mmCIF file of C-alpha atoms in Angstrom:
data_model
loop_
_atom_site.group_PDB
_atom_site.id
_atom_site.type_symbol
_atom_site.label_atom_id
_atom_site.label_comp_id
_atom_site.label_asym_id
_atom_site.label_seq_id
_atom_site.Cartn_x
_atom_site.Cartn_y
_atom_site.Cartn_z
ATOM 1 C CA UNK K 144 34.058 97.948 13.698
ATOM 2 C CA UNK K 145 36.140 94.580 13.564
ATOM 3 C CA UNK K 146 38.873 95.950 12.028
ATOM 4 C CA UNK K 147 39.089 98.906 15.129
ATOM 5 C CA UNK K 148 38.736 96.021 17.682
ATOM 6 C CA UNK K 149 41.526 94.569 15.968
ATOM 7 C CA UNK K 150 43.831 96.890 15.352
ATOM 8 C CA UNK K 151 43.667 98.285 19.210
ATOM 9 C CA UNK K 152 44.263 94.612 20.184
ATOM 10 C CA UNK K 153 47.166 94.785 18.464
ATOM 11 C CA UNK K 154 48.097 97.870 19.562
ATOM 12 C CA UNK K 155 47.246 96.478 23.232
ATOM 13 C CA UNK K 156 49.698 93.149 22.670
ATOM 14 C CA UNK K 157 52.995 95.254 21.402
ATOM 15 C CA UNK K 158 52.242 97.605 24.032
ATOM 16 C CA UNK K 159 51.909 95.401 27.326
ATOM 17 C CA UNK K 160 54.984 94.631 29.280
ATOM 18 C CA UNK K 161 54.048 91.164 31.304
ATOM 19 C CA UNK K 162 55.168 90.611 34.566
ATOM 20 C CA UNK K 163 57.048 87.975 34.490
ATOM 21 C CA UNK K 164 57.002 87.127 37.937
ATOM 22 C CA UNK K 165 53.528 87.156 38.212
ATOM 23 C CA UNK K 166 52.844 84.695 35.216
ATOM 24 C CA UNK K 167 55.308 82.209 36.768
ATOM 25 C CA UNK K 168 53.867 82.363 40.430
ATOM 26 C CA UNK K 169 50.198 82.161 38.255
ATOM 27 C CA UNK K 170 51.299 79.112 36.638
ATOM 28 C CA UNK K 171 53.078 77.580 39.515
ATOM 29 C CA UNK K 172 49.136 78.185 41.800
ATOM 30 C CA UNK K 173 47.489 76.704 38.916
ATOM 31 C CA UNK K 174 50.128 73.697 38.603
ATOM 32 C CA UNK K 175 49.484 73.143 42.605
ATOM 33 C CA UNK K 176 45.707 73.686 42.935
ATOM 34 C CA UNK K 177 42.378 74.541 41.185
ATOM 35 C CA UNK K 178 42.336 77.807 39.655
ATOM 36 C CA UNK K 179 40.699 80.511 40.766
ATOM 37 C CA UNK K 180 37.754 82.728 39.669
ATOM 38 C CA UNK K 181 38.744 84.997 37.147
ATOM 39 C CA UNK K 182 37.635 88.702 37.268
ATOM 40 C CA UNK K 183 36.935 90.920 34.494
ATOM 41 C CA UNK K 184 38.988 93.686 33.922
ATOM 42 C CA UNK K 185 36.673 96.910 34.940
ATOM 43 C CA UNK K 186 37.865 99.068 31.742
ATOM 44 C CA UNK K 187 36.332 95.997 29.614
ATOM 45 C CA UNK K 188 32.600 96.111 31.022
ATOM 46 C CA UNK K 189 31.724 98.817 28.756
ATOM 47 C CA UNK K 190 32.693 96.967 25.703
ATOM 48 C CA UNK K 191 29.941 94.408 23.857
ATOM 49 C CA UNK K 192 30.614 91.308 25.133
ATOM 50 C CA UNK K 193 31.969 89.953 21.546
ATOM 51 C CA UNK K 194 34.845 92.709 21.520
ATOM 52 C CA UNK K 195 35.440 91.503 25.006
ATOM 53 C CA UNK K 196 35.525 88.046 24.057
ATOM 54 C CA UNK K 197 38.282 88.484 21.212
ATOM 55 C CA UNK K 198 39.912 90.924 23.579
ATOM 56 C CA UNK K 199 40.198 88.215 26.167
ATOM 57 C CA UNK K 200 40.782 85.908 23.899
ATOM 58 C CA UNK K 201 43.987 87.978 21.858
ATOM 59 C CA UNK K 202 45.538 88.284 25.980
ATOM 60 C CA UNK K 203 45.393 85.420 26.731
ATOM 61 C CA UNK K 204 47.057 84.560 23.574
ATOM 62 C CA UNK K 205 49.323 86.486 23.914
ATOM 63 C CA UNK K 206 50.072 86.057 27.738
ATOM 64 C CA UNK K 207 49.928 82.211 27.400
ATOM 65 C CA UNK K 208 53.177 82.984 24.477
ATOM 66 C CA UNK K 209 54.649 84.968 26.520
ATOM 67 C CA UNK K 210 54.368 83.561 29.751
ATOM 68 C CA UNK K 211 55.483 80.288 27.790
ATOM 69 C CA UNK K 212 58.561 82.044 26.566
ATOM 70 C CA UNK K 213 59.342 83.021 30.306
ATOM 71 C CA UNK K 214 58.725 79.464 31.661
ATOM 72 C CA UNK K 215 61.313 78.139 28.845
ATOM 73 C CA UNK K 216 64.126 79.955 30.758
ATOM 74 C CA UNK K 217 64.091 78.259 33.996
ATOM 75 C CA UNK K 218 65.456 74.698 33.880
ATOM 76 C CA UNK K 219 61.765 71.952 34.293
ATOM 77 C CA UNK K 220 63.853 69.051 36.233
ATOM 78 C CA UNK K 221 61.575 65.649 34.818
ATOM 79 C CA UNK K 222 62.175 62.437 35.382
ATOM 80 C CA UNK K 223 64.561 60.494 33.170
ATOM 81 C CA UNK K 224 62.675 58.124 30.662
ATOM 82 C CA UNK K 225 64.161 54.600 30.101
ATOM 83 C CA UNK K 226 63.093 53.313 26.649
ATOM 84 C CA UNK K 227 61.897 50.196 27.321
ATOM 85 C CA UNK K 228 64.311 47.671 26.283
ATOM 86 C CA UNK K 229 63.070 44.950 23.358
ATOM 87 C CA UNK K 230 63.025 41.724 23.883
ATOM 88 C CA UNK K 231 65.361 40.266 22.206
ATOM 89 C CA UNK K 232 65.454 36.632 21.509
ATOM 90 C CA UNK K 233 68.942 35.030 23.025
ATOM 91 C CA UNK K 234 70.052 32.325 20.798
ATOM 92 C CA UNK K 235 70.322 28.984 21.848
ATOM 93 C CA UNK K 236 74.078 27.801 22.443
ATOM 94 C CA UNK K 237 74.450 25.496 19.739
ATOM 95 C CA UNK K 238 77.216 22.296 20.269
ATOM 96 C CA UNK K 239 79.385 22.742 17.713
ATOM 97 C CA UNK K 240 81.286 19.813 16.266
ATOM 98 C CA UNK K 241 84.807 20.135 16.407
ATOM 99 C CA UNK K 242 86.214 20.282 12.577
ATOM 100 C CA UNK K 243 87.156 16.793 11.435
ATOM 101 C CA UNK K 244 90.646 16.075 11.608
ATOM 102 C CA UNK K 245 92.174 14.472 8.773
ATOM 103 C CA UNK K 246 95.895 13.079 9.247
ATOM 104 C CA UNK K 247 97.648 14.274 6.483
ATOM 105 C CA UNK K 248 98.341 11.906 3.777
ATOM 106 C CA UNK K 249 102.132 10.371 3.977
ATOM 107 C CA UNK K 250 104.559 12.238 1.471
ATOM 108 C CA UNK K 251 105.395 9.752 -1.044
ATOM 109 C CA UNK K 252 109.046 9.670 -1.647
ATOM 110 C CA UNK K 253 110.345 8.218 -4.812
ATOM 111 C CA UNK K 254 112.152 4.621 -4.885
ATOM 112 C CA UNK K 255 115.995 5.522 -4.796
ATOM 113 C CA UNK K 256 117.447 3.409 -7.209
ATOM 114 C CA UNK K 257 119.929 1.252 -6.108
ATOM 115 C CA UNK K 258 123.364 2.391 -7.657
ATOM 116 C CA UNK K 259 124.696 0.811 -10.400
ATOM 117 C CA UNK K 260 128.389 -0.668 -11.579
ATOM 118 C CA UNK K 261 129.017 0.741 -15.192
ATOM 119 C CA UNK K 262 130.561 -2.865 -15.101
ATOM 120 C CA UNK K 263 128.547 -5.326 -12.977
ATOM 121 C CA UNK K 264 130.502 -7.892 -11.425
ATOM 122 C CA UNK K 265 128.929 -11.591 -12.012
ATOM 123 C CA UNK K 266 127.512 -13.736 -9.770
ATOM 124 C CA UNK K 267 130.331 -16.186 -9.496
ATOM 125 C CA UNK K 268 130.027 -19.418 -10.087
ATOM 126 C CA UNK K 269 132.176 -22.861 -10.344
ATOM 127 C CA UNK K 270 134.396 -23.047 -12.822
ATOM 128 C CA UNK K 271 135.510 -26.220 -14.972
ATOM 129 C CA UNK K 272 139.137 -27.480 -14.438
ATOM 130 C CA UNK K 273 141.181 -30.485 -15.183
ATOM 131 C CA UNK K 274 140.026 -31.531 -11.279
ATOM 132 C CA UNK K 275 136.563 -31.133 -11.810
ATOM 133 C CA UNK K 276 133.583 -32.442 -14.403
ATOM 134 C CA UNK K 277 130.228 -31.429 -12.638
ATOM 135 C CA UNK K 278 128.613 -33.173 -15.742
ATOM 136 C CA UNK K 279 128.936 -35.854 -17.726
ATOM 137 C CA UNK K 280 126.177 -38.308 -19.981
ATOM 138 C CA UNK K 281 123.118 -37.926 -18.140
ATOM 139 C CA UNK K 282 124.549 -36.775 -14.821
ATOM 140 C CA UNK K 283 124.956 -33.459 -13.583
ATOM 141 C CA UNK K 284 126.383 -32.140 -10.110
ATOM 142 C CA UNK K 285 127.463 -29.625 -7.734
ATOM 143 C CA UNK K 286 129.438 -29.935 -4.254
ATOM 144 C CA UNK K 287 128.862 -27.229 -1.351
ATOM 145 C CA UNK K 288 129.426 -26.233 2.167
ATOM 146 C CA UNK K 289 126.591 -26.071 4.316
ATOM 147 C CA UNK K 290 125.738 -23.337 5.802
ATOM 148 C CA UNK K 291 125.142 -24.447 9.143
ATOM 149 C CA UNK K 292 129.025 -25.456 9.626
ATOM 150 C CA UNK K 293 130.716 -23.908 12.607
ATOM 151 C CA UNK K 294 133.623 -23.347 13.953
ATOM 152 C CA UNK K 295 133.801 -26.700 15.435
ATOM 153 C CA UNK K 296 131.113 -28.628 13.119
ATOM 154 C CA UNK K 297 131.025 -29.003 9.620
ATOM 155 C CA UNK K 298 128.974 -30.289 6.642
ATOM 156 C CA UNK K 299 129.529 -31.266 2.757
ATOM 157 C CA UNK K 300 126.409 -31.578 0.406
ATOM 158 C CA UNK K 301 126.399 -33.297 -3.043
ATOM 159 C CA UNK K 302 123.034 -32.678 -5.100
ATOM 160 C CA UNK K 303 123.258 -35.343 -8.374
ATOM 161 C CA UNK K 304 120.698 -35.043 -11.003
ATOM 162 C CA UNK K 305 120.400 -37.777 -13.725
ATOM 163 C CA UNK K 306 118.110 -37.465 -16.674
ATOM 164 C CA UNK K 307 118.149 -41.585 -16.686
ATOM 165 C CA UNK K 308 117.361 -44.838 -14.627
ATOM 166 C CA UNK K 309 120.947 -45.669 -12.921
ATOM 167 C CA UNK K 310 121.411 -49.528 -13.013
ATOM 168 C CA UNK K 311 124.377 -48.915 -10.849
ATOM 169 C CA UNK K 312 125.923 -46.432 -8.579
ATOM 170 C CA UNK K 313 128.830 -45.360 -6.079
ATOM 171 C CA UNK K 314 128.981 -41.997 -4.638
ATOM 172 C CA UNK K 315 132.515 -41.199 -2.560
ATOM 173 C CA UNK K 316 133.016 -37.753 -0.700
ATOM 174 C CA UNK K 317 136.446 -37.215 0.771
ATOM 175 C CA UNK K 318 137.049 -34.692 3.587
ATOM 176 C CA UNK K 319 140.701 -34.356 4.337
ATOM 177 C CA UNK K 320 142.158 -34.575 7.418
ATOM 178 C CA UNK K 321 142.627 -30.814 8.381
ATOM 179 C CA UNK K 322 142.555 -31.689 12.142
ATOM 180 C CA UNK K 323 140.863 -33.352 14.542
ATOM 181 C CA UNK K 324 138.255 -34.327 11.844
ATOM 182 C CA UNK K 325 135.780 -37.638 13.006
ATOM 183 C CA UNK K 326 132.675 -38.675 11.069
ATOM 184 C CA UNK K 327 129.600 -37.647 13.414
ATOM 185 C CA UNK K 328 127.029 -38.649 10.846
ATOM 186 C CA UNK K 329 125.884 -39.342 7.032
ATOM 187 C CA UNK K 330 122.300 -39.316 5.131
ATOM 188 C CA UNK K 331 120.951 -39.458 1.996
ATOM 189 C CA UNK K 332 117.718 -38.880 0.053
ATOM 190 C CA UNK K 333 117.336 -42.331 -1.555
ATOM 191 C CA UNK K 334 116.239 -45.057 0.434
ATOM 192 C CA UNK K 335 118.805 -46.202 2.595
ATOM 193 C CA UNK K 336 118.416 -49.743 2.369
ATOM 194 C CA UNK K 337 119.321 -48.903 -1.494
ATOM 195 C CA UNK K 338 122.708 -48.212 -0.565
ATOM 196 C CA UNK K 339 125.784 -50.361 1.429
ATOM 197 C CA UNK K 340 127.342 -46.963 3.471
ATOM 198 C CA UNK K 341 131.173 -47.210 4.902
ATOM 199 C CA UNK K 342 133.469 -44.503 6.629
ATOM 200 C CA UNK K 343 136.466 -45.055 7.037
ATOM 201 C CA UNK K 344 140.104 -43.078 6.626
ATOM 202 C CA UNK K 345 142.349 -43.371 3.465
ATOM 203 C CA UNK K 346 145.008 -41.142 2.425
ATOM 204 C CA UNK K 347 144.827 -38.428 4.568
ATOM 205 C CA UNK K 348 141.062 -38.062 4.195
ATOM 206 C CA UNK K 349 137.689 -39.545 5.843
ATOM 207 C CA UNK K 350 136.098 -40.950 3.118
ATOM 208 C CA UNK K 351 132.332 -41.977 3.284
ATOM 209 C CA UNK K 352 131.531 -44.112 0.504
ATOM 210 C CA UNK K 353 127.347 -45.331 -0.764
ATOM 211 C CA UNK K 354 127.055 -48.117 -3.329
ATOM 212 C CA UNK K 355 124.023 -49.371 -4.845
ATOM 213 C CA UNK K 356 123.124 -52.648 -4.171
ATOM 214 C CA UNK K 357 123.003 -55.282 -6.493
ATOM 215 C CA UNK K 358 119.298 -55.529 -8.270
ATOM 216 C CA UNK K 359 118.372 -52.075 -7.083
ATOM 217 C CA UNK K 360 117.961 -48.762 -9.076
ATOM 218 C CA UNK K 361 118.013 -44.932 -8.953
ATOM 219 C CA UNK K 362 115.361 -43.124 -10.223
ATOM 220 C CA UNK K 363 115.922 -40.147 -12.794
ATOM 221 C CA UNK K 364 115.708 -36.901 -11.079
ATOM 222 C CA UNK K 365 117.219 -34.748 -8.477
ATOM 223 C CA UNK K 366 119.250 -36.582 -5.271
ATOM 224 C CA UNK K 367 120.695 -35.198 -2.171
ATOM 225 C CA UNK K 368 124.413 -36.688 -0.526
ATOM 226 C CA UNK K 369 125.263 -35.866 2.601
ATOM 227 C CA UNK K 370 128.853 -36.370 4.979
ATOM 228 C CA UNK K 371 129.070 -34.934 8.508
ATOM 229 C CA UNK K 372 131.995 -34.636 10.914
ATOM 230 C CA UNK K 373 133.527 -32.362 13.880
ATOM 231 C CA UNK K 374 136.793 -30.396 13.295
ATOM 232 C CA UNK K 375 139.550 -28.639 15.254
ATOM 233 C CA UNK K 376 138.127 -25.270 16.257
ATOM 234 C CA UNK K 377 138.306 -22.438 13.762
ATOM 235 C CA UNK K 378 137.378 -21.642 10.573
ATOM 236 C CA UNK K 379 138.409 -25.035 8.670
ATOM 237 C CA UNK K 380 139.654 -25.034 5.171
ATOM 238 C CA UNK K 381 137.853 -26.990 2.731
ATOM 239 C CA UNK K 382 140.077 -27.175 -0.121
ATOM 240 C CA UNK K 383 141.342 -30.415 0.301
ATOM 241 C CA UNK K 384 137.741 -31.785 0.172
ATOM 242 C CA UNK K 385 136.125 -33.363 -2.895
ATOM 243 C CA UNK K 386 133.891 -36.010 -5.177
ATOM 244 C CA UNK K 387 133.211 -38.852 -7.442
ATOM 245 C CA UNK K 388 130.187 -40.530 -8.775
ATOM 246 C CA UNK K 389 130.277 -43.394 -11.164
ATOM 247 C CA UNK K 390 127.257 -44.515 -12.618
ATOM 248 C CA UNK K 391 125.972 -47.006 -15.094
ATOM 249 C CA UNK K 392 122.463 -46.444 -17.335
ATOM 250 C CA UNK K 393 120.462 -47.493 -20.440
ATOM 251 C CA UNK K 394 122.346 -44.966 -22.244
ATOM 252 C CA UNK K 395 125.732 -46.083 -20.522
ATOM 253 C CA UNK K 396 128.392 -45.045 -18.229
ATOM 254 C CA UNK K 397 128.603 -41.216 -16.732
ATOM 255 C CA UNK K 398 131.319 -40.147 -14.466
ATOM 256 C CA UNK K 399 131.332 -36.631 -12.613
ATOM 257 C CA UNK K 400 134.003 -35.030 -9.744
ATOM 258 C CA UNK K 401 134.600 -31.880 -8.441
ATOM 259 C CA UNK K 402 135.136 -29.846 -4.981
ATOM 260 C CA UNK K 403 133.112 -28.245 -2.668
ATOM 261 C CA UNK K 404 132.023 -24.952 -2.939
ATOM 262 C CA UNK K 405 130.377 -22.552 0.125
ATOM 263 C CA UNK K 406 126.808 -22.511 0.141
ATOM 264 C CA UNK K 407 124.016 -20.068 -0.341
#
């Protein structure tokens, strides 16, 4: 019996041709309102009401598919969904340190070295002659220009070392008379009270002349002479110029000359 049932429904469902008009208007109504009371199909009263109820049950099954498969071809305009958008957490602007700056270290250049003579010239320095003895006994000396001369100015130095007491003592520097040349001035390291001082002029020279006096002495050491004296202007030639000390110690007499060389 519920394999006939069956088998007609089946034979009902390939058989019926829906309306397809009618199921969309039916589904539109029942979108827009409360459906309506459904009547019974007359041909199904005769039929027990569990063959009806599969019946009813296969149709609208099948009607439902098929009215489903119609409703698929017309275009449902919905409203657009926006996903909601996630929070996202904005980061905090950090202050970012500019990068230390770090001045470059300074190349470092190698020392040039200072060219060399394959034959270096000496420093030069005063030479002995039969006009000059810088030393003798326990004295040593050395004449020079100072270098604050001018053009119009000028300047001799003596410096006398003596390795003894001097008993006795005369120092004479001679500037010759190039021009124009007066005595502006004389000193010496030693007390001056020491020493009896003259200037005066004597063949063709300004001669300045210290002599110990009697009952006084010179230390050993190191002892500074000076002359000074205006010129004619220009650069004044010094060649002419010289010295003499005599002196008299515990290991006996010493005599030095010489010129006067320019000064460093």
């Amino acid at each position: 019996m519920n394999e006939h049932i069956a088998q007609q429904l089946r034979e009902a469902a390939e058989a019926h041709q829906p309306d397809r008009a009618r199921m969309l208007a039916r589904v539109q109504r029942g979108a827009a309102g409360p459906a309506g009371r459904h009547r019974t199909r007359p041909g199904l009263r005769s039929w027990p009401k569990a063959a009806i109820a599969a019946l009813a049950a296969a149709g609208i099954l099948a009607t439902g598919g098929l009215a489903m498969a119609g409703i698929g071809t017309f275009p449902i305009q919905s409203e657009p969904t926006t996903a909601p958008a996630t929070p996202t957490d904005t980061p905090t602007p950090t202050r970012s340190e500019p990068p230390a700056t770090t001045a470059p270290a300074p190349a470092r250049i190698p020392p040039t070295a200072a060219p060399t003579s394959p034959h270096p010239t000496p420093t030069p320095t005063p030479t002995p002659s039969a006009t000059s003895r810088a030393q003798n006994g326990s004295l040593w000396s050395e004449g020079s220009i100072d270098p604050h001369s001018t053009v119009y100015w000028g300047q001799d130095n003596l410096l006398l070392r003596t390795t003894q007491q001097l008993t006795s003592l005369t120092v004479e520097l001679r500037v010759a008379q190039t021009g124009d040349v007066r005595d502006t001035g004389n000193w010496r390291t030693l007390p001056p009270d020491d020493f009896t001082v003259t200037v005066q002029e004597s063949g063709g020279a300004l001669v300045y002349r210290w002599v110990l006096k009697p009952g006084r002495t010179v230390p050993a050491g190191q002892h500074e002479f000076a002359c000074q004296f205006n010129h004619a202007t220009g650069v004044r030639p010094a060649g002419g110029d010289g010295y003499r000390v005599d002196a008299q110690s515990t290991g006996g007499a010493a005599s030095v000359w010489g010129g006067f060389t320019p000064g460093r």
